[in-house]
Coordinates of N, CA and C and ligand atoms in Angstrom, one line a residue:
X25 N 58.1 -105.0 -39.4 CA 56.8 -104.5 -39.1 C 56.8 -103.5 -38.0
X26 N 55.9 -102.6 -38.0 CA 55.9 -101.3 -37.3 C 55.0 -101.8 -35.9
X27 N 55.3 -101.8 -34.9 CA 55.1 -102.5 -33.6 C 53.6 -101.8 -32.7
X28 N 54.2 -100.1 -33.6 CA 53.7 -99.2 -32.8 C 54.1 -98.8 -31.7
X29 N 54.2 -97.8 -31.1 CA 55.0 -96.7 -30.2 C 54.3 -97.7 -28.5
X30 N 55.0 -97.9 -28.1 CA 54.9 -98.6 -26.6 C 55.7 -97.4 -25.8
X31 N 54.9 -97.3 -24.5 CA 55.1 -96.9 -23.1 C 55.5 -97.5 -22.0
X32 N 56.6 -97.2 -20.9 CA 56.7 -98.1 -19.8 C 56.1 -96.7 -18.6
X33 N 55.0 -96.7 -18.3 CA 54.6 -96.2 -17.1 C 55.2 -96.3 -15.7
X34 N 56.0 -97.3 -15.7 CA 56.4 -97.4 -14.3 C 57.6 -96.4 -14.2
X35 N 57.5 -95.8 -12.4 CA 58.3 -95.1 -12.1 C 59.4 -95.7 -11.2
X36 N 60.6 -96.2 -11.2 CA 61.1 -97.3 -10.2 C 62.2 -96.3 -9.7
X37 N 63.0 -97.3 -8.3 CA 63.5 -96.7 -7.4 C 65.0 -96.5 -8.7
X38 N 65.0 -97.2 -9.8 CA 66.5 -97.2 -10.7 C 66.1 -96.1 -11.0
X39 N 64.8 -95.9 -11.9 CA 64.8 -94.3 -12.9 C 64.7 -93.2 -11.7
X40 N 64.3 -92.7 -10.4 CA 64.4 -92.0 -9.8 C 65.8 -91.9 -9.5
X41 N 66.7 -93.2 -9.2 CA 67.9 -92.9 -8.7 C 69.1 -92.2 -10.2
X42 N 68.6 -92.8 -11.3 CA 69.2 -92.2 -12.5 C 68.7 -91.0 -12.7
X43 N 67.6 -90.5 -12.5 CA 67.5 -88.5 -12.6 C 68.2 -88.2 -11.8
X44 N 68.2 -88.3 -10.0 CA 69.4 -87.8 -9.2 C 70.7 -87.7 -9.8
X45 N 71.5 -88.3 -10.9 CA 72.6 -88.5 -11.3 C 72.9 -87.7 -13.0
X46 N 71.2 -87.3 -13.2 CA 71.1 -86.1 -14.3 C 71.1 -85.1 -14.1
X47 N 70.2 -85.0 -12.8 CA 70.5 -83.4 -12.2 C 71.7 -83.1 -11.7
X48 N 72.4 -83.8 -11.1 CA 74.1 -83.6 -10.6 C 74.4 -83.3 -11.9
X49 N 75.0 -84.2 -12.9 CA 75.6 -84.0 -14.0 C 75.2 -82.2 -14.8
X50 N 73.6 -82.0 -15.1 CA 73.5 -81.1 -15.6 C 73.7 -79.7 -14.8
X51 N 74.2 -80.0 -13.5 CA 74.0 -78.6 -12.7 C 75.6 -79.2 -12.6
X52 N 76.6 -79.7 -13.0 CA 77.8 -79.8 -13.0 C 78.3 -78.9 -14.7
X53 N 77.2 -79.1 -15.5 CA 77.8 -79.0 -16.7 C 77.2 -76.7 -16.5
X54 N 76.4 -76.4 -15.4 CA 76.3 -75.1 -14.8 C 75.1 -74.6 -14.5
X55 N 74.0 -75.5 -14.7 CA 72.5 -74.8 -14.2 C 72.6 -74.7 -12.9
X56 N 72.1 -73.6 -12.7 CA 72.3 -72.9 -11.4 C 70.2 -72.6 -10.6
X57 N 69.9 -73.0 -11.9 CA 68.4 -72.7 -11.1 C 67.7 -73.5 -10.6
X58 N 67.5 -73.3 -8.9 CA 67.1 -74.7 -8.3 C 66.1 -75.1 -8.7
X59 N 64.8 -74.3 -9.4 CA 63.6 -74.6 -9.5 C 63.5 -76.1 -10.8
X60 N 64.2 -75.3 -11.9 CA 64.7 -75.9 -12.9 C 64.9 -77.6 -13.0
X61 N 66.1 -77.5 -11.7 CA 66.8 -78.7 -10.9 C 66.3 -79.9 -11.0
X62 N 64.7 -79.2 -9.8 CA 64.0 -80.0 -9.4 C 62.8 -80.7 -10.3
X63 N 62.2 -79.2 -11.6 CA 61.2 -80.3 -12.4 C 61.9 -81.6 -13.2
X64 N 63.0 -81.1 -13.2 CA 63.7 -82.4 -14.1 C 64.0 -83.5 -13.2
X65 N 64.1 -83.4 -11.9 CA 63.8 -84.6 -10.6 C 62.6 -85.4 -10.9
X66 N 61.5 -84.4 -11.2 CA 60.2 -84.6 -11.3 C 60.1 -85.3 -11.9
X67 N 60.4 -85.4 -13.2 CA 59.4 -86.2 -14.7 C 60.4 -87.2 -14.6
X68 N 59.5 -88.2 -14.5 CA 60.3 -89.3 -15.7 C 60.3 -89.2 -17.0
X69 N 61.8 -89.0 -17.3 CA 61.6 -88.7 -19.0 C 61.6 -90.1 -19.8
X70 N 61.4 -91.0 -19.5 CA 61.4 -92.5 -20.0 C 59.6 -92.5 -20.3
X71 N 59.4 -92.1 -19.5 CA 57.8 -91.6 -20.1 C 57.1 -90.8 -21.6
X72 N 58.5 -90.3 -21.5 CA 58.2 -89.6 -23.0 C 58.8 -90.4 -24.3
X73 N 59.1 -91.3 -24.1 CA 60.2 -91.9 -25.0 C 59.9 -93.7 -25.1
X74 N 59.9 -94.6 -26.1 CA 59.7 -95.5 -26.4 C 60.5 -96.7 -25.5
X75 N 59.9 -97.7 -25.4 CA 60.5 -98.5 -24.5 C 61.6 -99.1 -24.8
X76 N 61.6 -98.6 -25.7 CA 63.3 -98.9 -26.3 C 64.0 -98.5 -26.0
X77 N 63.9 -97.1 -25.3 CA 65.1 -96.2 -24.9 C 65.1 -96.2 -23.1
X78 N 63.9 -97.3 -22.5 CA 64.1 -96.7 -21.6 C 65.1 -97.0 -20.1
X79 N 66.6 -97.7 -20.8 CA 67.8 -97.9 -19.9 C 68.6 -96.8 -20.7
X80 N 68.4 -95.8 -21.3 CA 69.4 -94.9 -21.5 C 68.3 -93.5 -21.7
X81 N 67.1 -93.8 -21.1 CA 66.3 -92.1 -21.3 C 67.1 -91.1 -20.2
X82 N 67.7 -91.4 -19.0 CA 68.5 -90.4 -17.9 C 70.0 -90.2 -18.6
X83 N 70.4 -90.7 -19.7 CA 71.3 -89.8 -20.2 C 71.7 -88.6 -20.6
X84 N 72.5 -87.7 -20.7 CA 71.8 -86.6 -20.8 C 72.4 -86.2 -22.7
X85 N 71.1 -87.2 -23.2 CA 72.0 -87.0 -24.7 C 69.9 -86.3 -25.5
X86 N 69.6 -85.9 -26.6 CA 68.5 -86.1 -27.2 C 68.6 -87.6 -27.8
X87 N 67.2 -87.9 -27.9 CA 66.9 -89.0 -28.8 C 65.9 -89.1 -29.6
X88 N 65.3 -89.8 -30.6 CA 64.0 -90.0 -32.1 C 63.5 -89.9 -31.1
X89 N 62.4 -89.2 -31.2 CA 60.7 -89.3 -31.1 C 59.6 -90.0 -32.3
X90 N 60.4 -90.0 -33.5 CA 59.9 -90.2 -34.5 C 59.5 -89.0 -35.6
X91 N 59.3 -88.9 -37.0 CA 58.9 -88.2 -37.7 C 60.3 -87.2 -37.9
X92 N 61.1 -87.7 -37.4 CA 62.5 -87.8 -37.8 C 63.2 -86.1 -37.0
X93 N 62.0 -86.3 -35.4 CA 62.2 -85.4 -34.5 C 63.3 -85.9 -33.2
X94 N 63.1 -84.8 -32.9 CA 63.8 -86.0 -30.8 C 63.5 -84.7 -30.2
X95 N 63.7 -85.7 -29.2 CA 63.5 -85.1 -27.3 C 64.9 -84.2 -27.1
X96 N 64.6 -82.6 -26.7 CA 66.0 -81.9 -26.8 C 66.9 -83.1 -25.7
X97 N 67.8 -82.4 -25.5 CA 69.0 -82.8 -24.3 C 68.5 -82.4 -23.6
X98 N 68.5 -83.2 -22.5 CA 67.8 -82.1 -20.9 C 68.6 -81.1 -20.4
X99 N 70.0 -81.2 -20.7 CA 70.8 -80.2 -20.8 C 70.7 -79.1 -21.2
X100 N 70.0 -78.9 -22.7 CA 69.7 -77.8 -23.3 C 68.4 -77.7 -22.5
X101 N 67.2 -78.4 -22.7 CA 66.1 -78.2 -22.2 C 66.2 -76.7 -20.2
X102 N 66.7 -77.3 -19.7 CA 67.3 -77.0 -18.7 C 68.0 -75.3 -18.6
X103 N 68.9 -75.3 -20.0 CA 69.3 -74.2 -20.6 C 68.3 -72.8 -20.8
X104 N 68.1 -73.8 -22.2 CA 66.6 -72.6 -22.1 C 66.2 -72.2 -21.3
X105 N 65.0 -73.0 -20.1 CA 64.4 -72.4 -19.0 C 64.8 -72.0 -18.1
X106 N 66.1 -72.3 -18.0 CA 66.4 -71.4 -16.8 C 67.0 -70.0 -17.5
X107 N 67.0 -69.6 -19.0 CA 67.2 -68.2 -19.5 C 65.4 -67.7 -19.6
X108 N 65.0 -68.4 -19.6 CA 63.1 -67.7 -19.9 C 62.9 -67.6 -18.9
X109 N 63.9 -67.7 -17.2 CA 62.8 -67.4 -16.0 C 61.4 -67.2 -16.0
X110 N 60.8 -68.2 -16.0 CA 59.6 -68.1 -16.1 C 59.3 -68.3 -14.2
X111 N 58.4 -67.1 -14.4 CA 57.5 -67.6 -12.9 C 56.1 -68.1 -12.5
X112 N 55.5 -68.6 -11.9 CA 53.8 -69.1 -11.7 C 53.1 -67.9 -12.3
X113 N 52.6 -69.3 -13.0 CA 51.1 -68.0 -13.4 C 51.5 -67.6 -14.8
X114 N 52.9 -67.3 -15.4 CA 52.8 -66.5 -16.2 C 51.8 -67.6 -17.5
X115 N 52.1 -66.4 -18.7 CA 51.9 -67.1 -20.1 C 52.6 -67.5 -20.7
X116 N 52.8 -68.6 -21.3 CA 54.0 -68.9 -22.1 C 53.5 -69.8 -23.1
X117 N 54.2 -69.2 -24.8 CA 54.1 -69.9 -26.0 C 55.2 -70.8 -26.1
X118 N 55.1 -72.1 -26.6 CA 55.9 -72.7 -26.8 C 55.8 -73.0 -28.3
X119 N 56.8 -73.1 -29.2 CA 57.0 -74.0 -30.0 C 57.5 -74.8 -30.4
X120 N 57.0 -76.1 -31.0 CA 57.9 -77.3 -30.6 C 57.6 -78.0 -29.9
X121 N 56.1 -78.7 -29.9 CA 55.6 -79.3 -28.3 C 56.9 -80.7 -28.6
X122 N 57.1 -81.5 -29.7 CA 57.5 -82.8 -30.3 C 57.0 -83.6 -28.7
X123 N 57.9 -84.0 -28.1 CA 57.3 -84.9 -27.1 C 56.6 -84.5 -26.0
X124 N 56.6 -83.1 -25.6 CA 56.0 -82.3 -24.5 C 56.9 -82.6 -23.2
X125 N 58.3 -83.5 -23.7 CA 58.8 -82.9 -22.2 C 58.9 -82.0 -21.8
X126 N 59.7 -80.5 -22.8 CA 59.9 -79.0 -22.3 C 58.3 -78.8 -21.8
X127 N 57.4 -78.9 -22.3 CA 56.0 -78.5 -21.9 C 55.8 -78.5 -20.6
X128 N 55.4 -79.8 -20.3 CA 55.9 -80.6 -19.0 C 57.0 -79.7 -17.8
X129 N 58.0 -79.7 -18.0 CA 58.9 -78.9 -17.4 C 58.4 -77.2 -16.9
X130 N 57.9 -76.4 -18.4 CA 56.9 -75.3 -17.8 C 55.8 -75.5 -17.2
X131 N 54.9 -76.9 -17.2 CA 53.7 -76.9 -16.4 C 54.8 -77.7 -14.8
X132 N 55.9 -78.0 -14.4 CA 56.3 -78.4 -13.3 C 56.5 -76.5 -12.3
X133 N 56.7 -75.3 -13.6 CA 56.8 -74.2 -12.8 C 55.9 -73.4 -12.7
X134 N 54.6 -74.3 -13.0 CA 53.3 -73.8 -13.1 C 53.1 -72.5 -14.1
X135 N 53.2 -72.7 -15.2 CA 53.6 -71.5 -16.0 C 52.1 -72.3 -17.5
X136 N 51.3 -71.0 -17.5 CA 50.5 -71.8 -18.0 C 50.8 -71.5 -20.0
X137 N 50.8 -72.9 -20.1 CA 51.5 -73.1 -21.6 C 50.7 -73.0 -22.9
X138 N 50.5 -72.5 -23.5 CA 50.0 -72.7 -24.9 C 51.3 -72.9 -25.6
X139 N 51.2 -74.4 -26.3 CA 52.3 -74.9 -27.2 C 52.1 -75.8 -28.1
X140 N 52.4 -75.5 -29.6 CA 52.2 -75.7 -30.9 C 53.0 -76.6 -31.3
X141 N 52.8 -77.5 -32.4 CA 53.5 -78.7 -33.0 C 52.8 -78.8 -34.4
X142 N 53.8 -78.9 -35.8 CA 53.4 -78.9 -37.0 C 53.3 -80.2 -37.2
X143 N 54.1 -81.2 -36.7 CA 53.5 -82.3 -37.1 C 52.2 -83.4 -35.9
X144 N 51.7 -83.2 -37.5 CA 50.3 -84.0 -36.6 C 50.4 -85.9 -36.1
X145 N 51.2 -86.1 -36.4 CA 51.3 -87.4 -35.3 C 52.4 -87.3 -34.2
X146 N 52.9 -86.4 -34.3 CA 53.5 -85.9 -32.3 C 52.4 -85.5 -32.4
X147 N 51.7 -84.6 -32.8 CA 50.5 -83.7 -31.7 C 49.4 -84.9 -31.2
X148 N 48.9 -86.1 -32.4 CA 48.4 -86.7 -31.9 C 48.7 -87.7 -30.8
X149 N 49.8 -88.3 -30.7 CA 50.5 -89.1 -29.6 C 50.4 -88.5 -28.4
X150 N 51.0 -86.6 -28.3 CA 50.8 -86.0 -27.1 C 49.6 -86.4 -26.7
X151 N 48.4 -85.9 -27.7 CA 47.2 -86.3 -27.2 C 46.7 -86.9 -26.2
X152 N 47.4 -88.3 -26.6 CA 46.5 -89.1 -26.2 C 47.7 -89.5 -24.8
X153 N 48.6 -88.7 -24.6 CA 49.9 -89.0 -23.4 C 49.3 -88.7 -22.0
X154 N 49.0 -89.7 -21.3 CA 47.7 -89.3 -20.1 C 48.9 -88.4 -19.2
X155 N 50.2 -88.6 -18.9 CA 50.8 -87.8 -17.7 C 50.9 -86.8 -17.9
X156 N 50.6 -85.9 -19.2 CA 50.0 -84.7 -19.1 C 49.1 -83.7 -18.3
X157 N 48.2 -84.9 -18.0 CA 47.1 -84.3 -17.5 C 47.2 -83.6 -15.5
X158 N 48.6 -84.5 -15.4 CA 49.3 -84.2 -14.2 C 49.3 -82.6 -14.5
X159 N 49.6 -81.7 -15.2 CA 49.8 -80.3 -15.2 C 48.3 -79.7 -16.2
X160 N 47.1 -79.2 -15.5 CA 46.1 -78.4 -16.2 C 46.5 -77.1 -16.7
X161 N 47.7 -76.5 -16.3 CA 47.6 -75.6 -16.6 C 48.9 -75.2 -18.1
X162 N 48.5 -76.6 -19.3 CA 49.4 -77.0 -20.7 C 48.2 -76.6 -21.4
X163 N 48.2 -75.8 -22.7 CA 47.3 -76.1 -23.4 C 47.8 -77.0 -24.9
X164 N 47.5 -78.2 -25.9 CA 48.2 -78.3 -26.8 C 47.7 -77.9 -28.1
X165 N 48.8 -77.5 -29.2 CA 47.7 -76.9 -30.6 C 48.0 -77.7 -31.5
X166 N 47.9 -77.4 -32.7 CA 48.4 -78.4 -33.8 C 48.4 -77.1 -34.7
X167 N 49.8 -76.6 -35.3 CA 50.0 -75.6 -36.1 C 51.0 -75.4 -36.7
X168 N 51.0 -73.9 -37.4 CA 52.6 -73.4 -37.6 C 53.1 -72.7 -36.7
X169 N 54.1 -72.9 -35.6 CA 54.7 -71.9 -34.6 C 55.3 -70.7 -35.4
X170 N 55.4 -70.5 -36.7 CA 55.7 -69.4 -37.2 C 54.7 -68.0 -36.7
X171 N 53.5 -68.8 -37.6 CA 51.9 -67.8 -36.7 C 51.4 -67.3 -35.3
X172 N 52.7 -68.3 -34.3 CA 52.1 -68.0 -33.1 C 50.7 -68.5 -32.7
X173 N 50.2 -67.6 -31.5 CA 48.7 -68.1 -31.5 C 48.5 -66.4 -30.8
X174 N 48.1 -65.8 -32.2 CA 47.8 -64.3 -31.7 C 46.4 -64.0 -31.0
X175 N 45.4 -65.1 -31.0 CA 44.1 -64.7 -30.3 C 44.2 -65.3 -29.0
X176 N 45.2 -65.8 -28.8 CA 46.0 -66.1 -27.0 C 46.5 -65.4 -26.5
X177 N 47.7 -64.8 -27.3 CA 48.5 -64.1 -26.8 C 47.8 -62.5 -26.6
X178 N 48.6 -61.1 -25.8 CA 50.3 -61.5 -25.6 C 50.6 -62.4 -25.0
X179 N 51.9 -63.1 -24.9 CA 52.4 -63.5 -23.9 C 53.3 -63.3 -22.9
X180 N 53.5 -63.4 -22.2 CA 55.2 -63.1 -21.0 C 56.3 -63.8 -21.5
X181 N 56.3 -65.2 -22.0 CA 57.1 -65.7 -22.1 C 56.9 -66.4 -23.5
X182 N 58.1 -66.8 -24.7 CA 57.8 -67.1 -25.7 C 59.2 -68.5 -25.9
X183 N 59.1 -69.8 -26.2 CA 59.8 -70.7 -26.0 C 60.1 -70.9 -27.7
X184 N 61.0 -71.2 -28.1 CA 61.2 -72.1 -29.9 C 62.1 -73.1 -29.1
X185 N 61.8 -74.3 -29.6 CA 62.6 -75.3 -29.4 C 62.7 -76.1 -30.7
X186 N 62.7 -75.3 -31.9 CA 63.3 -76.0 -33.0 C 64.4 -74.4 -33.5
X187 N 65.0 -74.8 -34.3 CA 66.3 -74.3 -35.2 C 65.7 -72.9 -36.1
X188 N 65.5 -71.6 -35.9 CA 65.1 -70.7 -36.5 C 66.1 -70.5 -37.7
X189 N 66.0 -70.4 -38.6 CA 67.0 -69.6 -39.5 C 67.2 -68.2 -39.5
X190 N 65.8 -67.4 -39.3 CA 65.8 -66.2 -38.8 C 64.9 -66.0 -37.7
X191 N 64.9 -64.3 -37.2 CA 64.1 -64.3 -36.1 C 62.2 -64.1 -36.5
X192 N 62.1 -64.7 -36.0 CA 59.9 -64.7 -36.7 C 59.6 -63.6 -36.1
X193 N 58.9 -62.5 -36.2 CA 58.6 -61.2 -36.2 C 57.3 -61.7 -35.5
X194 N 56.6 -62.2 -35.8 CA 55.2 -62.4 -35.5 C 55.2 -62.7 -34.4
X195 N 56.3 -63.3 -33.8 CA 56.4 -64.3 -32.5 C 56.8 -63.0 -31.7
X196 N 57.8 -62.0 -32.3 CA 58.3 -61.1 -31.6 C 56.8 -60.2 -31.2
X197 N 55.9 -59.6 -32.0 CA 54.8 -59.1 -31.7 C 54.1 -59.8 -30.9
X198 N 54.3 -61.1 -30.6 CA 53.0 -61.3 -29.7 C 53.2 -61.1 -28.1
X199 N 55.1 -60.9 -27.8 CA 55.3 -60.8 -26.6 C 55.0 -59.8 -25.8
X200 N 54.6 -59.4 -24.6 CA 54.1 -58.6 -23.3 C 55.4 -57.5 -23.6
X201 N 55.0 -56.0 -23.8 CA 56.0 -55.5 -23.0 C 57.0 -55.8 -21.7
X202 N 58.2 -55.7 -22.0 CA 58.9 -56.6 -20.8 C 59.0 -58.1 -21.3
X203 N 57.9 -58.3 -21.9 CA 58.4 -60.1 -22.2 C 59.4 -60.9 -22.5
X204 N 60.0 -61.8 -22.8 CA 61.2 -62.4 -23.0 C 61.1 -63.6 -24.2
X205 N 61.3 -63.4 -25.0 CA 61.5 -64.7 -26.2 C 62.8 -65.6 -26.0
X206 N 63.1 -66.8 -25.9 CA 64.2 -67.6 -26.3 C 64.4 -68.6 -27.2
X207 N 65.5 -68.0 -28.2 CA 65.4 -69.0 -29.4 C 66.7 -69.5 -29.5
X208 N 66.6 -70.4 -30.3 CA 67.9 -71.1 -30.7 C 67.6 -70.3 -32.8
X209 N 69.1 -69.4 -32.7 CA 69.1 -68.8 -34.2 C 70.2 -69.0 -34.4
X210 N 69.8 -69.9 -36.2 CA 70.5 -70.7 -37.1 C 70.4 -71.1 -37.9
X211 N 71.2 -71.6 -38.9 CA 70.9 -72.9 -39.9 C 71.7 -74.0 -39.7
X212 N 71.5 -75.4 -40.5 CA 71.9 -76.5 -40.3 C 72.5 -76.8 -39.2
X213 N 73.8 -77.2 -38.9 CA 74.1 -77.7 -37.7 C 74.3 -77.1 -36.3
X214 N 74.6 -75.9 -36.4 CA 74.8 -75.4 -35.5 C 74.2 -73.9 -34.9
X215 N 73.0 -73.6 -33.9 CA 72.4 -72.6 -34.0 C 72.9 -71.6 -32.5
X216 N 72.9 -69.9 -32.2 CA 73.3 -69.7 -31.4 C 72.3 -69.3 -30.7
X217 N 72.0 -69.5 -29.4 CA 70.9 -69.0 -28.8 C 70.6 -67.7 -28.3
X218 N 69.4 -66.9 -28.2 CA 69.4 -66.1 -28.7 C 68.5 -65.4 -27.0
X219 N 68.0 -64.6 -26.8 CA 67.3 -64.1 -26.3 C 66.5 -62.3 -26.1
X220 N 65.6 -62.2 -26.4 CA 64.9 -61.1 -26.9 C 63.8 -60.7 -25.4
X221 N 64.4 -59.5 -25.5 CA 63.6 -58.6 -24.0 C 62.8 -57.5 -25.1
X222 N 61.6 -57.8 -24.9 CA 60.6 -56.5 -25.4 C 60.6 -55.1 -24.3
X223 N 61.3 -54.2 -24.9 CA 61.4 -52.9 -24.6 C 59.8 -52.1 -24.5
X224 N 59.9 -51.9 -25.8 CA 58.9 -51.4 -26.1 C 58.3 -52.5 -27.8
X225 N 57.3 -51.4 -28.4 CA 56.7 -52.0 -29.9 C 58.1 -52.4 -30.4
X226 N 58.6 -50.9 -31.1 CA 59.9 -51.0 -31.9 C 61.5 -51.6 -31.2
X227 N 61.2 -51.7 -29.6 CA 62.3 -52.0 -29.5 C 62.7 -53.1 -28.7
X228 N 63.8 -54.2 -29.0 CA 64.3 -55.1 -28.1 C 65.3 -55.0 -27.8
X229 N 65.9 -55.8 -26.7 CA 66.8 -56.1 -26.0 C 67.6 -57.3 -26.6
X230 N 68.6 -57.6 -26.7 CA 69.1 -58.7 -27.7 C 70.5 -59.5 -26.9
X231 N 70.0 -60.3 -26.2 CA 71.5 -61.1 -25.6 C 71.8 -62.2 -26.4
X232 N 73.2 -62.8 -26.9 CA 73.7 -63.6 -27.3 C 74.1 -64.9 -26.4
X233 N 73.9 -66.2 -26.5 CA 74.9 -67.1 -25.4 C 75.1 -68.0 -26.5
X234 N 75.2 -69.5 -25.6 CA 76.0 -70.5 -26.4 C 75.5 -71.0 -27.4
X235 N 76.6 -71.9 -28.2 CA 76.5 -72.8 -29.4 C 75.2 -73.7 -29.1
X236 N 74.0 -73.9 -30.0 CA 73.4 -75.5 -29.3 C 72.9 -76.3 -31.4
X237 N 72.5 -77.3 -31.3 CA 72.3 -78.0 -32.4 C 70.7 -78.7 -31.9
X238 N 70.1 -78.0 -33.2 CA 68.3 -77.9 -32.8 C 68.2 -79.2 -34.6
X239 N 66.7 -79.2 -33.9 CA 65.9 -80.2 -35.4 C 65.3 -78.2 -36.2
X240 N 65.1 -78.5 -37.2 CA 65.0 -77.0 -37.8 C 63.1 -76.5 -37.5
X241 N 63.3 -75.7 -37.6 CA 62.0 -74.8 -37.4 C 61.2 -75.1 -38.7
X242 N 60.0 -75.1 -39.4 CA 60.0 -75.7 -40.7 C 58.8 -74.9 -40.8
X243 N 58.3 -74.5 -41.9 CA 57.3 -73.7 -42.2 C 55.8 -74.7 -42.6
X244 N 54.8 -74.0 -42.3 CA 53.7 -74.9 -42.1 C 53.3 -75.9 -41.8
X245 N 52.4 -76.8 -41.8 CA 51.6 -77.7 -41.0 C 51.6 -79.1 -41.8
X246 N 52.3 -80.6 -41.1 CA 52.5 -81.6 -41.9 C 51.8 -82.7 -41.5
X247 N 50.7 -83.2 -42.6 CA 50.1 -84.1 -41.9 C 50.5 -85.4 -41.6
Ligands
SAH320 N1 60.5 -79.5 -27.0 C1 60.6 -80.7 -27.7 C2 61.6 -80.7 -28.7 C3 61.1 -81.3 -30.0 S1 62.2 -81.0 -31.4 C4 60.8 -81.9 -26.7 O1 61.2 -81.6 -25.6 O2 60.5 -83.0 -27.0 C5 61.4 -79.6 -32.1 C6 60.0 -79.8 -32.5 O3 59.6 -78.6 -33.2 C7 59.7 -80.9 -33.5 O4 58.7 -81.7 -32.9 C8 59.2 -80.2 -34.7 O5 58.2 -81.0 -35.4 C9 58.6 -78.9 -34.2 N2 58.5 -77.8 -35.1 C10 59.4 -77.5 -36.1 N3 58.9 -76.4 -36.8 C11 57.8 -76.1 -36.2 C12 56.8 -75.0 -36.4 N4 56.9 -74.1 -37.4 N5 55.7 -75.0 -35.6 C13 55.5 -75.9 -34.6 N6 56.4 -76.9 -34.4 C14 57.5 -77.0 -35.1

């Protein structure tokens, strides 16, 4: 029988002292950005995750969210943002809210978020996830992150946190001259991350970095 999705709200002196022991680990395995460091100090990520998981949510592995999604690795999570330098204030699209920890993480650098999710029971669970409301400046959608959200944007900053097979063009037009896109580009198991500097209309900037393994980007909206 399906129990339904349970919460443990409390924040204790163990899960505080097990993030100290994630952020060492992930700034051992090379994040270097202290800001980064510290939102992941911040959240309890056992908050985002079923109480099932929550003696092994400070691991630094992903896990189910459900709907046959998960919570990146905070390692990657970590990865990405500290390549999207984001600073206060800016804009930033995300796609892929699934649990809204990355969300979370851009509203800890005060970075004000518009961020999309195709499936509608993550988007509805975020919903209704009160420690959101710790950060006003998240907004959440319920869509195709293929589409973007062009009557928001541009944006400065642009997030995918699912598995592109190719690059979305549309996502590329919505970004700020100067803006910065970070994707994970790929198929099936293994995707390379990617990063895109808007030059100008016609032109980008195109850096390559490491191997990472994403849930796939998926086209349209599932109820
Ligand atoms: N950032 C999330 C990672 C979730 S996994 C976290 O920290 O929990 C990737 C998410 O992208 C999944 O929830 C998946 O449903 C969503 N996704 C996949 N394709 C999408 C699309 N086209 N538009 C919006 N969300 C999408």
């Amino acid at each position: 029988m399906n129990r339904g999705y349970q919460r443990d709200f409390t924040d204790n002196y163990r899960h505080k002292g097990l993030r100290k022991q994630l952020v060492d680990t992930i700034r051992q395995k090379g994040i270097t950005d202290e800001n980064v460091l510290q939102a992941i100090n911040n959240i309890p990520r056992h908050f985002f995750l079923d109480t099932a998981f929550e003696g092994i949510a400070y691991e630094d592995r992903a896990f189910p969210i459900g709907e046959g999604q998960t919570i990146s690795q905070p390692y990657t999570v970590a990865y990405q943002t500290q390549l999207l330098e984001v600073k206060p204030f800016e804009k930033v699209l995300e796609i892929g809210t699934g649990s809204a920890y990355q969300t979370c993480v851009l509203g800890e650098l005060k970075a004000h978020v518009y961020t999309i999710e195709r499936q509608k029971k993550l988007f509805d669970l975020v919903k209704q996830f009160s420690f959101k409301s710790k950060y006003p400046t998240l907004r959440f959608f319920y869509g195709d992150g293929y589409e973007g959200l062009p009557t928001y944007g541009p944006f400065d900053k642009i997030l995918v946190t699912a598995a592109a097979p190719e690059i979305p063009e549309k996502l590329l037009q919505q970004l700020k001259p100067g803006g910065r896109m970070v994707i994970p580009v790929g198929e099936k198991d293994v995707q390379r991350m990617m990063r895109f500097t808007k030059i100008s209309d016609a032109e980008f900037d195109q850096e390559i970095f490491a191997d990472f393994s994403f849930v796939p980007m998926l086209a349209g909206k599932n109820f």
